[in-house]
mmCIF file of C-alpha atoms in Angstrom:
data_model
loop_
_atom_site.group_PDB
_atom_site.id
_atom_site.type_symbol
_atom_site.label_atom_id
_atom_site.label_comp_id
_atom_site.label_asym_id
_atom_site.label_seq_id
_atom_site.Cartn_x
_atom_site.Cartn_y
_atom_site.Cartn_z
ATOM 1 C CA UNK A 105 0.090 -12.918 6.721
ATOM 2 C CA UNK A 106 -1.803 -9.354 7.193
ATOM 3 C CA UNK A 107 -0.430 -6.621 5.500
ATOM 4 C CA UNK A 108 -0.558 -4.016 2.308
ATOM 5 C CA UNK A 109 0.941 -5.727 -0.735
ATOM 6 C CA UNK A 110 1.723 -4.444 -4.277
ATOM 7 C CA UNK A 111 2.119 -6.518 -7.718
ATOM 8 C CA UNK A 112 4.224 -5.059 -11.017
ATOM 9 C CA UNK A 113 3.175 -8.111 -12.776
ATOM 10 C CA UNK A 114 -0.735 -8.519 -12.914
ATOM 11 C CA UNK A 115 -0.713 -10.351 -9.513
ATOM 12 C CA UNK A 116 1.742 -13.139 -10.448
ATOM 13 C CA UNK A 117 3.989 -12.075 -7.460
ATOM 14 C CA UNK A 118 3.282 -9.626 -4.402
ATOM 15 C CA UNK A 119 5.625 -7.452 -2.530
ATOM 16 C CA UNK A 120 4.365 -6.696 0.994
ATOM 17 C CA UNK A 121 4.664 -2.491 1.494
ATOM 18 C CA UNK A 122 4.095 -2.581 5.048
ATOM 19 C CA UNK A 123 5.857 -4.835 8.116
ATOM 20 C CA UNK A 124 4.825 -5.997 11.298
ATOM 21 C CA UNK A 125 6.220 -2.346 12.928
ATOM 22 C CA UNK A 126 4.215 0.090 10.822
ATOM 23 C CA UNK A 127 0.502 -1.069 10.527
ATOM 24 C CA UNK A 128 -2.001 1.206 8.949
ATOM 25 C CA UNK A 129 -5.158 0.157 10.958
ATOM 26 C CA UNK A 130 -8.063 -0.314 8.701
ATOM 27 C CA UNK A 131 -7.799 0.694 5.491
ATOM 28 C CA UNK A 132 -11.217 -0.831 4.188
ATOM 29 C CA UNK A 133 -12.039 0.587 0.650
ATOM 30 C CA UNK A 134 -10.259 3.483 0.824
ATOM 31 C CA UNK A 135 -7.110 2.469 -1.593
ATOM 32 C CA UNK A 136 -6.550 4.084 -5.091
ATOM 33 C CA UNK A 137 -3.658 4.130 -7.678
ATOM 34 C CA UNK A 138 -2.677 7.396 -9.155
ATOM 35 C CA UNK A 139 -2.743 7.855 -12.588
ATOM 36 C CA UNK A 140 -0.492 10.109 -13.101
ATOM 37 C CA UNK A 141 2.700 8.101 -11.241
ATOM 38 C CA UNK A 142 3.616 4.759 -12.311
ATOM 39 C CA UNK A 143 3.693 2.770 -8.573
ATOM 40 C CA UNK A 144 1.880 5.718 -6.785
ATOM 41 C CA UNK A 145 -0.758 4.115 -4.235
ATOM 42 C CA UNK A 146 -2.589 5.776 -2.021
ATOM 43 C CA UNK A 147 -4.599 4.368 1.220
ATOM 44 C CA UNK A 148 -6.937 6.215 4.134
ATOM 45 C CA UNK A 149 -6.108 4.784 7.781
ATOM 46 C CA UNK A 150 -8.861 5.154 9.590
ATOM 47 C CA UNK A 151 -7.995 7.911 11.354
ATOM 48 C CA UNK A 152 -4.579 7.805 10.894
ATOM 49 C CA UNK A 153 -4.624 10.211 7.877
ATOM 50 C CA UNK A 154 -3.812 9.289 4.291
ATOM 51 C CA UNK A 155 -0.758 7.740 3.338
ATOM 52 C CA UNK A 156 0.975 6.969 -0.259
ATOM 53 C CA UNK A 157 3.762 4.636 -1.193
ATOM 54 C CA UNK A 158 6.227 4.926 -4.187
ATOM 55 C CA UNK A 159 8.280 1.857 -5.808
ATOM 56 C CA UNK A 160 11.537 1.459 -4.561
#
């Protein structure tokens, strides 16, 4: 399965943050966490701009 997916627990489980609908195009290296918010991960598209996810 392709997709963006996020682990709380040091990879034991993933949670897929995208679905089949809204694909990011390539997001290569471009990912980083931020340190300042717990969850907080943000991704360049390609040319899509820059987008950031947030926990639930």
């Amino acid at each position: 399965m392709r997709g963006i997916f996020r682990s709380d627990d040091a990879g034991r489980t993933w949670v897929r943050i995208n679905d089949d609908r809204h694909q990011f195009a390539w997001t290569g290296n471009t990912m980083t966490g931020d340190p300042r918010v717990y969850g907080r991960v943000y991704f360049g598209t390609n040319g899509r701009g820059v987008i950031y996810g947030d926990p639930e």
